Amino acid sequence: MLTAQKAHTNGNDFLLVEGSQHKPDELVQKIAHRRTGIGCDQVLFYQKKNNIAQVTFFNQDGSQAALCLNGVYALANHLIKQSPISWQIETQHHTFTSHISNDQLHVAFRQEIILDYRPIERLFVERVPTLNRAFFISVGNHHLVLPEADLGTLELSELAKEIETKGLFPDGINISTFKQQNLETQMQTHERGVGLTLGCGSAALAVFAHQLQQHSKHQAITIKQPGGTVVFEKKQENFYMHAHSQVIATVEINS
């Protein structure tokens, strides 16, 4: 019997599983399925000691992800509810700290999380013209962001399928479109290994990184996704994230 917490951050839902698992990819495909399992976008496996938790991320299809920022936020919320101290969460490449300020959970991390930022290469645009204004951004996992793109959910799904069919990114990629008005941004995301999602924290971070590059005076931004709102702020060398997260239930699974 396996015990897990079902949680979400801005509608991006997870199963939080404490401890390591044999063949986690097979287990994830079983429990993440929305018809035959519990159902979630991703499964997080974590181990904790003192105030430090180490976590790995798996997509709905069983593939491993380098980072899920909404997942980090959901795990931080769960851990602080269990033990109200400042938690440190370690992923494969990055360290996050969490704390409560004015009754709100804030997760902080270094700006070095942004590993790459550049306009999409001309070769890709020649094969998929819709990408002519896209930017490639890496924050541990890879994102394409399309500024001011007027695409509905169906068009975004079709674009993701076209990119996959043409093999532009063999390991897959997350794709987001967004529009900005003043300090508020609306966006939607097609997540690798998941599909259209109500929220994606690392995609929102990629959009924030783009805004910092294009409008450096904007050190804080509010991003609205279908599942809710996330706020990012840059202070000196650190980023701070605030969103809405909730532990929905504790579940027992026949593993």
XYZ file of N, CA and C in Angstrom:
765
model
N 0.840 -1.188 0.000
C 0.000 0.000 0.000
C 0.880 1.245 0.000
N 0.548 2.182 -0.873
C 1.323 3.408 -1.039
C 0.460 4.595 -0.616
N 1.005 5.455 0.234
C 0.285 6.648 0.675
C 0.819 7.872 -0.066
N -0.077 8.707 -0.544
C 0.325 9.908 -1.276
C -0.630 11.043 -0.946
N -0.153 12.263 -1.165
C -1.013 13.436 -1.046
C -1.377 13.920 -2.443
N -2.661 14.126 -2.674
C -3.104 14.750 -3.924
C -3.134 16.260 -3.675
N -2.380 16.994 -4.487
C -2.246 18.435 -4.283
C -2.271 19.144 -5.631
N -2.458 20.452 -5.583
C -2.383 21.224 -6.823
C -1.810 22.603 -6.539
N -1.221 23.193 -7.557
C -0.846 24.604 -7.555
C -1.457 25.230 -8.796
N -2.398 26.121 -8.596
C -3.094 26.773 -9.721
C -3.669 25.764 -10.710
N -4.224 24.671 -10.187
C -4.856 23.682 -11.045
C -3.918 22.663 -11.647
N -2.627 22.886 -11.547
C -1.596 21.935 -11.983
C -1.480 20.897 -10.867
N -1.995 19.667 -11.092
C -2.170 18.740 -9.974
C -1.106 17.653 -9.927
N -0.858 17.193 -8.697
C 0.254 16.287 -8.420
C -0.150 15.218 -7.414
N 0.617 14.143 -7.444
C 0.651 13.203 -6.335
C 2.017 13.336 -5.689
N 2.050 13.586 -4.388
C 3.289 13.729 -3.634
C 3.537 12.432 -2.883
N 4.616 11.751 -3.225
C 4.907 10.432 -2.661
C 6.231 10.495 -1.919
N 6.197 10.197 -0.628
C 7.430 10.210 0.151
C 8.142 8.867 0.005
N 9.446 8.913 -0.278
C 10.246 7.707 -0.433
C 10.548 7.417 -1.891
N 11.557 6.601 -2.121
C 11.930 6.205 -3.483
C 11.142 4.970 -3.891
N 11.035 4.749 -5.198
C 10.255 3.637 -5.718
C 11.047 2.873 -6.766
N 10.844 1.544 -6.794
C 11.427 0.719 -7.846
C 10.601 0.901 -9.116
N 11.275 1.141 -10.239
C 10.610 1.384 -11.521
C 9.547 2.487 -11.388
N 9.954 3.697 -11.023
C 8.973 4.774 -10.818
C 8.184 5.127 -12.066
N 8.794 4.974 -13.258
C 8.083 5.330 -14.485
C 6.838 4.473 -14.677
N 6.950 3.171 -14.368
C 5.796 2.282 -14.511
C 4.715 2.624 -13.489
N 5.141 2.919 -12.268
C 4.183 3.294 -11.227
C 3.461 4.581 -11.599
N 4.201 5.548 -12.126
C 3.609 6.834 -12.498
C 2.545 6.652 -13.574
N 2.839 5.881 -14.600
C 1.861 5.660 -15.667
C 0.584 5.029 -15.120
N 0.737 4.224 -14.085
C -0.416 3.553 -13.481
C -1.259 4.522 -12.657
N -0.623 5.283 -11.782
C -1.392 6.092 -10.829
C -1.768 7.471 -11.375
N -1.035 7.958 -12.394
C -1.323 9.294 -12.928
C -2.443 9.284 -13.961
N -2.806 8.119 -14.465
C -3.845 8.021 -15.493
C -5.178 8.516 -14.930
N -5.854 9.384 -15.663
C -7.059 10.023 -15.126
C -8.301 9.139 -15.196
N -8.246 8.033 -15.901
C -9.392 7.127 -15.965
C -9.172 5.858 -15.147
N -7.958 5.341 -15.177
C -7.694 4.072 -14.498
C -6.847 4.226 -13.241
N -6.382 5.438 -12.950
C -5.591 5.686 -11.752
C -6.211 6.788 -10.911
N -5.389 7.430 -10.080
C -5.856 8.573 -9.299
C -6.012 9.786 -10.208
N -5.022 9.978 -11.095
C -5.054 11.091 -12.034
C -4.302 12.303 -11.551
N -3.340 12.760 -12.358
C -2.589 13.977 -12.046
C -1.730 14.334 -13.254
N -1.206 15.560 -13.244
C -0.274 15.974 -14.287
C 1.101 15.356 -14.070
N 1.540 15.333 -12.801
C 2.866 14.812 -12.478
C 2.858 14.134 -11.115
N 3.836 13.242 -10.940
C 4.064 12.581 -9.652
C 5.423 13.025 -9.133
N 5.469 13.422 -7.866
C 6.716 13.842 -7.230
C 7.102 12.817 -6.173
N 8.324 12.322 -6.255
C 8.872 11.446 -5.226
C 9.873 12.263 -4.417
N 9.732 12.247 -3.102
C 10.628 13.060 -2.282
C 11.073 12.298 -1.037
N 12.235 12.682 -0.554
C 12.769 12.168 0.696
C 13.201 13.365 1.534
N 12.907 13.318 2.817
C 13.196 14.470 3.668
C 14.014 14.056 4.887
N 14.839 15.009 5.336
C 15.632 14.842 6.550
C 15.850 16.218 7.143
N 15.507 16.353 8.437
C 15.535 17.656 9.093
C 14.648 18.621 8.309
N 15.196 19.714 7.794
C 14.369 20.671 7.045
C 14.711 20.675 5.558
N 15.286 19.567 5.070
C 15.688 19.460 3.664
C 14.915 18.323 2.999
N 14.359 18.597 1.831
C 13.661 17.577 1.048
C 14.276 17.513 -0.343
N 14.558 16.305 -0.792
C 15.063 16.084 -2.146
C 13.937 15.494 -2.982
N 13.755 15.989 -4.208
C 12.580 15.627 -4.985
C 12.944 15.339 -6.435
N 12.233 14.389 -7.032
C 12.314 14.107 -8.467
C 10.906 14.195 -9.045
N 10.824 14.493 -10.341
C 9.551 14.767 -11.003
C 9.337 13.791 -12.161
N 8.115 13.287 -12.271
C 7.760 12.418 -13.388
C 6.460 12.904 -14.016
N 6.471 13.002 -15.354
C 5.282 13.409 -16.089
C 4.262 12.281 -16.123
N 3.068 12.634 -16.538
C 1.964 11.693 -16.621
C 2.304 10.459 -17.458
N 3.129 10.639 -18.496
C 3.464 9.520 -19.380
C 4.635 8.688 -18.867
N 5.160 9.001 -17.683
C 6.258 8.241 -17.101
C 7.631 8.810 -17.368
N 7.726 9.819 -18.231
C 9.024 10.440 -18.502
C 9.424 11.333 -17.332
N 10.730 11.460 -17.113
C 11.215 12.268 -16.001
C 11.422 13.707 -16.445
N 11.085 14.642 -15.579
C 11.281 16.066 -15.843
C 12.371 16.596 -14.929
N 13.155 17.541 -15.448
C 14.228 18.115 -14.634
C 13.682 19.037 -13.560
N 12.539 19.660 -13.832
C 11.989 20.629 -12.886
C 10.493 20.774 -13.091
N 9.785 20.950 -12.001
C 8.386 21.379 -12.045
C 8.218 22.400 -10.933
N 8.156 23.654 -11.294
C 8.135 24.721 -10.296
C 6.841 24.709 -9.489
N 5.717 24.456 -10.145
C 4.464 24.325 -9.408
C 4.516 23.140 -8.455
N 5.217 22.088 -8.862
C 5.389 20.936 -7.987
C 6.220 21.276 -6.765
N 7.290 22.032 -6.966
C 8.103 22.506 -5.837
C 7.228 23.305 -4.878
N 6.394 24.164 -5.427
C 5.526 25.009 -4.601
C 4.517 24.153 -3.830
N 3.933 23.161 -4.505
C 2.969 22.278 -3.843
C 3.632 21.475 -2.728
N 4.845 20.986 -2.987
C 5.563 20.229 -1.967
C 5.915 21.124 -0.783
N 6.375 22.345 -1.057
C 6.696 23.284 0.020
C 5.465 23.566 0.872
N 4.323 23.754 0.230
C 3.082 24.004 0.955
C 2.729 22.822 1.848
N 2.862 21.607 1.321
C 2.561 20.396 2.096
C 3.500 20.255 3.288
N 4.801 20.460 3.063
C 5.781 20.289 4.135
C 5.601 21.333 5.232
N 5.334 22.568 4.844
C 5.142 23.624 5.843
C 3.867 23.396 6.650
N 2.840 22.836 6.004
C 1.626 22.501 6.749
C 1.923 21.410 7.779
N 2.795 20.464 7.426
C 3.174 19.406 8.359
C 4.055 19.935 9.478
N 5.018 20.763 9.118
C 5.992 21.293 10.069
C 6.305 22.734 9.679
N 5.786 23.709 10.419
C 5.890 25.122 10.016
C 7.270 25.725 10.249
N 8.219 25.258 9.458
C 9.577 25.787 9.480
C 9.952 26.183 8.059
N 11.103 26.793 7.893
C 11.587 27.123 6.556
C 12.202 25.874 5.936
N 11.606 25.404 4.851
C 12.071 24.186 4.189
C 12.982 24.518 3.014
N 13.975 23.666 2.830
C 14.850 23.736 1.662
C 14.533 22.545 0.774
N 14.237 22.806 -0.482
C 13.873 21.745 -1.426
C 14.928 21.673 -2.510
N 15.495 20.486 -2.670
C 16.577 20.281 -3.626
C 16.080 19.442 -4.792
N 16.268 19.966 -6.011
C 15.967 19.217 -7.224
C 17.281 18.724 -7.827
N 17.211 18.216 -9.028
C 18.407 17.677 -9.675
C 19.497 18.729 -9.820
N 19.107 19.973 -10.093
C 20.100 21.012 -10.371
C 19.961 22.269 -9.507
N 18.869 22.409 -8.765
C 18.617 23.679 -8.096
C 18.141 23.482 -6.659
N 18.291 24.547 -5.885
C 17.842 24.557 -4.496
C 16.839 25.690 -4.297
N 15.749 25.378 -3.607
C 14.682 26.335 -3.343
C 14.476 26.455 -1.839
N 14.163 27.648 -1.387
C 13.821 27.843 0.015
C 12.399 28.376 0.108
N 11.720 28.013 1.177
C 10.324 28.415 1.336
C 10.117 29.038 2.706
N 9.229 30.021 2.762
C 8.911 30.657 4.032
C 7.527 31.292 3.940
N 6.937 31.533 5.095
C 5.643 32.196 5.178
C 5.858 33.662 5.518
N 5.240 34.538 4.735
C 5.306 35.974 4.991
C 3.912 36.558 4.786
N 3.392 37.242 5.809
C 2.033 37.803 5.745
C 1.008 36.734 5.386
N 1.169 35.559 6.016
C 0.259 34.420 5.822
C 0.279 33.880 4.397
N 1.303 34.200 3.631
C 1.418 33.695 2.264
C 2.725 32.926 2.106
N 2.651 31.838 1.351
C 3.840 31.032 1.086
C 4.640 31.645 -0.058
N 5.920 31.834 0.171
C 6.830 32.321 -0.861
C 7.960 31.308 -1.045
N 8.264 31.018 -2.285
C 9.385 30.139 -2.623
C 10.438 30.983 -3.325
N 11.675 30.879 -2.855
C 12.772 31.692 -3.392
C 13.823 30.805 -4.035
N 14.472 31.336 -5.086
C 15.519 30.590 -5.774
C 16.406 31.573 -6.522
N 17.599 31.130 -6.876
C 18.584 31.996 -7.506
C 18.247 32.222 -8.979
N 18.615 33.402 -9.500
C 18.323 33.723 -10.895
C 19.139 32.880 -11.871
N 20.171 32.184 -11.373
C 20.948 31.287 -12.245
C 20.125 30.118 -12.763
N 18.891 29.991 -12.286
C 18.012 28.944 -12.793
C 17.753 29.128 -14.290
N 17.868 30.357 -14.780
C 17.700 30.617 -16.215
C 19.011 30.271 -16.914
N 19.021 29.146 -17.599
C 20.249 28.618 -18.192
C 20.472 29.090 -19.622
N 19.398 29.397 -20.333
C 19.536 29.770 -21.742
C 18.356 30.641 -22.142
N 18.628 31.614 -22.992
C 17.585 32.497 -23.505
C 18.023 32.995 -24.868
N 17.235 32.698 -25.915
C 17.603 33.154 -27.257
C 16.401 33.044 -28.193
N 16.379 33.850 -29.252
C 15.340 33.700 -30.269
C 15.460 32.328 -30.928
N 14.333 31.820 -31.391
C 14.331 30.507 -32.033
C 15.166 30.557 -33.311
N 15.839 29.481 -33.619
C 16.714 29.447 -34.788
C 15.902 29.481 -36.084
N 16.493 30.119 -37.105
C 15.808 30.283 -38.390
C 15.409 28.933 -38.996
N 16.231 27.915 -38.788
C 15.930 26.589 -39.329
C 14.574 26.097 -38.841
N 14.269 26.330 -37.568
C 12.997 25.897 -37.013
C 11.846 26.707 -37.600
N 12.070 28.001 -37.807
C 11.030 28.867 -38.360
C 10.700 28.452 -39.784
N 11.705 28.046 -40.545
C 11.470 27.603 -41.921
C 10.574 26.371 -41.951
N 10.688 25.526 -40.943
C 9.889 24.299 -40.909
C 8.527 24.516 -40.253
N 8.467 25.443 -39.303
C 7.198 25.765 -38.632
C 7.090 27.293 -38.555
N 6.512 27.935 -39.570
C 6.489 29.405 -39.637
C 5.834 30.081 -38.429
N 4.929 29.378 -37.746
C 4.271 29.965 -36.578
C 5.274 30.371 -35.506
N 6.464 29.780 -35.546
C 7.472 30.044 -34.519
C 8.322 31.280 -34.818
N 7.907 32.094 -35.773
C 8.784 33.184 -36.216
C 9.091 34.207 -35.123
N 8.260 34.257 -34.070
C 8.527 35.199 -32.978
C 8.824 34.475 -31.664
N 9.094 33.196 -31.751
C 9.278 32.400 -30.537
C 10.674 32.571 -29.946
N 10.757 32.334 -28.651
C 12.031 32.334 -27.938
C 12.213 30.989 -27.246
N 13.457 30.521 -27.258
C 13.821 29.295 -26.540
C 14.391 29.699 -25.186
N 13.832 29.134 -24.127
C 14.275 29.458 -22.774
C 14.417 28.167 -21.982
N 15.554 28.005 -21.330
C 15.779 26.834 -20.483
C 15.864 27.269 -19.033
N 15.050 26.635 -18.198
C 15.102 26.865 -16.751
C 15.291 25.523 -16.038
N 16.086 24.659 -16.665
C 16.233 23.287 -16.187
C 15.464 22.348 -17.093
N 14.234 22.698 -17.446
C 13.544 22.069 -18.564
C 13.338 23.134 -19.639
N 13.012 22.688 -20.853
C 13.062 23.584 -22.010
C 11.672 24.108 -22.385
N 11.649 25.375 -22.791
C 10.391 26.032 -23.130
C 10.520 26.826 -24.419
N 9.444 26.819 -25.192
C 9.244 27.786 -26.264
C 8.162 28.742 -25.805
N 8.428 30.034 -25.879
C 7.406 31.021 -25.536
C 7.143 31.882 -26.757
N 5.865 32.113 -27.036
C 5.439 32.889 -28.198
C 4.737 34.148 -27.716
N 5.409 35.303 -27.776
C 4.802 36.555 -27.317
C 3.659 36.987 -28.232
N 2.608 37.514 -27.617
C 1.497 38.125 -28.351
C 0.905 37.193 -29.403
N 0.989 35.906 -29.153
C 0.454 34.935 -30.116
C -1.046 34.769 -29.892
N -1.813 34.887 -30.946
C -3.268 34.786 -30.854
C -3.684 33.364 -31.222
N -3.397 32.436 -30.318
C -3.715 31.030 -30.553
C -4.691 30.543 -29.494
N -5.752 29.862 -29.925
C -6.647 29.210 -28.983
C -6.052 27.896 -28.515
N -6.758 27.213 -27.626
C -6.231 25.955 -27.094
C -6.075 24.898 -28.185
N -7.022 24.865 -29.132
C -6.933 23.886 -30.212
C -5.708 24.161 -31.071
N -5.492 25.436 -31.415
C -4.338 25.796 -32.243
C -3.030 25.501 -31.517
N -2.993 25.718 -30.206
C -1.783 25.424 -29.441
C -1.501 23.929 -29.441
N -2.529 23.120 -29.286
C -2.353 21.662 -29.329
C -1.873 21.213 -30.701
N -2.437 21.812 -31.754
C -2.020 21.458 -33.114
C -0.579 21.878 -33.370
N -0.175 23.038 -32.838
C 1.210 23.481 -32.981
C 2.150 22.515 -32.275
N 1.789 22.091 -31.069
C 2.617 21.137 -30.332
C 2.752 19.828 -31.099
N 1.655 19.377 -31.706
C 1.689 18.140 -32.480
C 2.567 18.298 -33.716
N 2.493 19.457 -34.378
C 3.317 19.706 -35.565
C 4.798 19.698 -35.205
N 5.152 20.344 -34.098
C 6.549 20.380 -33.658
C 7.044 18.976 -33.339
N 6.177 18.188 -32.693
C 6.565 16.811 -32.357
C 6.705 15.967 -33.620
N 5.753 16.099 -34.545
C 5.769 15.301 -35.774
C 7.014 15.579 -36.603
N 7.437 16.830 -36.641
C 8.611 17.200 -37.436
C 9.921 16.980 -36.693
N 9.836 16.508 -35.463
C 11.034 16.138 -34.713
C 11.973 17.286 -34.416
N 11.424 18.489 -34.226
C 12.293 19.642 -33.976
C 13.016 19.532 -32.640
N 12.346 18.946 -31.659
C 12.938 18.762 -30.333
C 12.727 17.305 -29.937
N 13.707 16.448 -30.209
C 13.543 15.005 -29.990
C 13.123 14.641 -28.569
N 13.561 15.421 -27.582
C 13.208 15.129 -26.189
C 11.908 15.799 -25.764
N 11.254 16.477 -26.705
C 10.026 17.187 -26.381
C 10.308 18.564 -25.813
N 9.285 19.401 -25.779
C 9.456 20.763 -25.270
C 8.106 21.301 -24.800
N 8.146 22.193 -23.841
C 6.944 22.871 -23.364
C 6.707 24.116 -24.222
N 5.455 24.373 -24.582
C 5.136 25.486 -25.474
C 4.088 26.374 -24.813
N 4.368 27.672 -24.762
C 3.433 28.617 -24.140
C 3.208 29.819 -25.044
N 1.987 30.307 -25.043
C 1.675 31.581 -25.681
C 1.259 32.558 -24.587
N 1.564 33.832 -24.797
C 1.188 34.806 -23.772
C 0.962 36.178 -24.385
N 0.159 36.957 -23.671
C -0.082 38.353 -24.015
C 0.090 39.194 -22.760
N 0.723 40.348 -22.919
C 0.997 41.212 -21.781
C 0.229 42.520 -21.894
N -0.325 42.950 -20.766
C -0.950 44.265 -20.680
C -0.519 44.890 -19.364
N 0.298 45.929 -19.452
C 0.902 46.549 -18.283
C 1.717 45.506 -17.523
N 1.439 45.305 -16.232
C 2.211 44.341 -15.448
C 1.472 43.024 -15.275
N 0.453 42.796 -16.088
C -0.309 41.551 -16.009
C -0.193 40.797 -17.325
N 0.027 39.508 -17.230
C 0.227 38.673 -18.410
C -0.731 37.491 -18.366
N -1.343 37.180 -19.502
C -2.183 35.993 -19.620
C -1.464 34.988 -20.505
N -1.472 33.709 -20.080
C -0.743 32.699 -20.837
C -1.439 31.351 -20.754
N -1.075 30.493 -21.691
C -1.522 29.104 -21.690
C -0.351 28.240 -22.117
N -0.362 26.974 -21.684
C 0.799 26.108 -21.889
C 0.380 24.711 -22.320
N 1.119 24.190 -23.299
C 1.054 22.772 -23.654
C 2.326 22.144 -23.094
N 2.163 21.274 -22.093
C 3.306 20.745 -21.352
C 3.755 19.399 -21.915
N 5.060 19.250 -22.056
C 5.628 17.989 -22.549
C 5.203 16.840 -21.645
N 4.701 15.777 -22.260
C 4.316 14.596 -21.502
C 3.003 14.721 -20.769
N 2.337 15.863 -20.906
C 1.079 16.097 -20.191
C -0.011 16.578 -21.141
N 0.295 17.581 -21.962
C -0.692 18.205 -22.833
C -1.088 19.562 -22.286
N -2.248 20.061 -22.695
C -2.727 21.345 -22.185
C -2.898 21.252 -20.677
N -2.392 22.239 -19.974
C -2.448 22.206 -18.518
C -3.021 23.510 -17.985
N -3.661 23.420 -16.821
C -4.240 24.616 -16.211
C -3.172 25.576 -15.718
N -1.994 25.043 -15.423
C -0.907 25.892 -14.952
C 0.421 25.186 -15.084
N 1.465 25.939 -15.334
C 2.829 25.393 -15.398
C 3.765 26.455 -14.836
N 4.348 26.171 -13.675
C 5.179 27.159 -12.998
C 6.447 27.499 -13.742
N 7.119 26.477 -14.287
C 8.369 26.760 -14.996
C 8.102 27.487 -16.306
N 6.940 27.228 -16.940
C 6.568 27.988 -18.139
C 6.314 29.446 -17.780
N 5.643 29.667 -16.648
C 5.422 31.040 -16.191
C 6.748 31.724 -15.885
N 7.683 30.972 -15.305
C 9.013 31.529 -15.041
C 9.714 31.879 -16.348
N 9.562 31.032 -17.375
C 10.169 31.315 -18.674
C 9.613 32.617 -19.257
N 8.316 32.823 -19.110
C 7.706 34.071 -19.579
C 8.237 35.254 -18.775
N 8.383 35.084 -17.466
C 8.954 36.143 -16.628
C 10.378 36.462 -17.062
N 11.157 35.420 -17.369
C 12.531 35.630 -17.842
C 12.538 36.436 -19.134
N 11.590 36.122 -20.026
C 11.482 36.882 -21.280
C 11.146 38.346 -20.999
N 10.223 38.564 -20.089
C 9.844 39.938 -19.767
C 11.013 40.712 -19.164
N 11.818 40.053 -18.344
C 12.987 40.719 -17.768
C 13.981 41.118 -18.852
N 14.134 40.260 -19.856
C 15.054 40.556 -20.954
C 14.548 41.718 -21.803
N 13.244 41.746 -22.031
C 12.675 42.751 -22.923
C 12.320 44.056 -22.204
N 11.980 43.946 -20.928
C 11.541 45.122 -20.163
C 12.194 45.046 -18.789
N 13.457 45.362 -18.719
C 14.233 45.145 -17.492
C 13.708 45.937 -16.298
N 12.947 46.992 -16.553
C 12.427 47.784 -15.437
C 11.311 47.058 -14.690
N 10.714 46.035 -15.331
C 9.644 45.283 -14.695
C 10.253 44.174 -13.841
N 10.401 44.422 -12.554
C 11.023 43.457 -11.654
C 10.001 42.550 -10.977
N 8.730 42.768 -11.261
C 7.670 41.920 -10.721
C 6.578 41.796 -11.770
N 5.917 40.651 -11.778
C 4.896 40.420 -12.794
C 3.830 39.484 -12.236
N 2.591 39.731 -12.640
C 1.475 38.853 -12.307
C 1.075 38.104 -13.566
N 1.053 36.784 -13.479
C 0.750 35.946 -14.640
C -0.527 35.162 -14.365
N -1.499 35.323 -15.257
C -2.756 34.596 -15.134
C -2.758 33.410 -16.094
N -2.966 32.223 -15.529
C -3.115 31.001 -16.306
C -4.531 30.481 -16.103
N -4.981 29.536 -16.910
C -6.360 29.058 -16.749
C -6.695 28.585 -15.335
N -5.688 28.064 -14.609
C -5.948 27.538 -13.270
C -5.722 28.511 -12.139
N -5.220 29.706 -12.426
C -4.983 30.648 -11.340
C -3.857 31.613 -11.652
N -3.480 32.370 -10.646
C -2.512 33.455 -10.801
C -1.226 33.146 -10.052
N -0.100 33.474 -10.676
C 1.204 33.341 -10.027
C 1.914 34.688 -10.123
N 2.612 35.042 -9.061
C 3.354 36.302 -9.015
C 4.835 35.994 -8.877
N 5.634 36.592 -9.749
C 7.090 36.488 -9.658
C 7.665 37.871 -9.368
N 8.717 37.874 -8.560
C 9.408 39.120 -8.257
C 10.906 38.865 -8.215
N 11.673 39.793 -8.750
C 13.131 39.713 -8.718
C 13.658 40.728 -7.713
N 14.437 40.234 -6.753
C 15.096 41.091 -5.771
C 16.572 40.725 -5.739
N 17.401 41.644 -6.197
C 18.840 41.411 -6.285
C 19.098 40.156 -7.118
N 19.674 39.111 -6.541
C 20.029 37.918 -7.317
C 18.996 36.803 -7.190
N 17.891 37.073 -6.523
C 16.910 36.028 -6.250
C 15.576 36.296 -6.934
N 14.866 35.201 -7.231
C 13.483 35.253 -7.673
C 12.597 34.774 -6.525
N 11.391 35.343 -6.456
C 10.407 34.929 -5.458
C 9.102 34.601 -6.172
N 8.477 33.523 -5.746
C 7.251 33.046 -6.378
C 6.151 32.925 -5.329
N 4.956 33.387 -5.700
C 3.776 33.194 -4.855
C 2.623 32.745 -5.745
N 1.916 31.697 -5.314
C 0.784 31.169 -6.076
C -0.238 30.609 -5.090
N -1.243 29.926 -5.616
C -2.238 29.268 -4.763
C -2.017 27.766 -4.829
N -1.830 27.154 -3.668
C -1.612 25.710 -3.614
C -2.456 25.105 -2.505
N -2.851 23.861 -2.709
C -3.733 23.205 -1.749
C -3.492 21.699 -1.767
N -3.454 21.097 -0.583
C -3.469 19.638 -0.470
C -4.932 19.217 -0.437
N -5.346 18.421 -1.411
C -6.754 18.078 -1.569
C -7.137 16.881 -0.713
N -6.265 15.866 -0.697
C -6.604 14.633 0.013
C -5.352 13.797 0.226
N -5.439 12.904 1.189
C -4.442 11.851 1.353
C -5.058 10.565 0.825
N -4.353 9.882 -0.048
C -4.904 8.695 -0.704
C -3.997 7.493 -0.470
N -4.592 6.321 -0.469
C -3.846 5.071 -0.392
C -4.007 4.334 -1.712
N -2.887 3.878 -2.244
C -2.858 3.290 -3.582
C -2.310 1.876 -3.504
N -2.954 0.945 -4.176
C -2.412 -0.407 -4.308
C -1.317 -0.374 -5.355
N -0.046 -0.337 -4.914
C 1.068 -0.168 -5.853
C 1.484 -1.498 -6.466
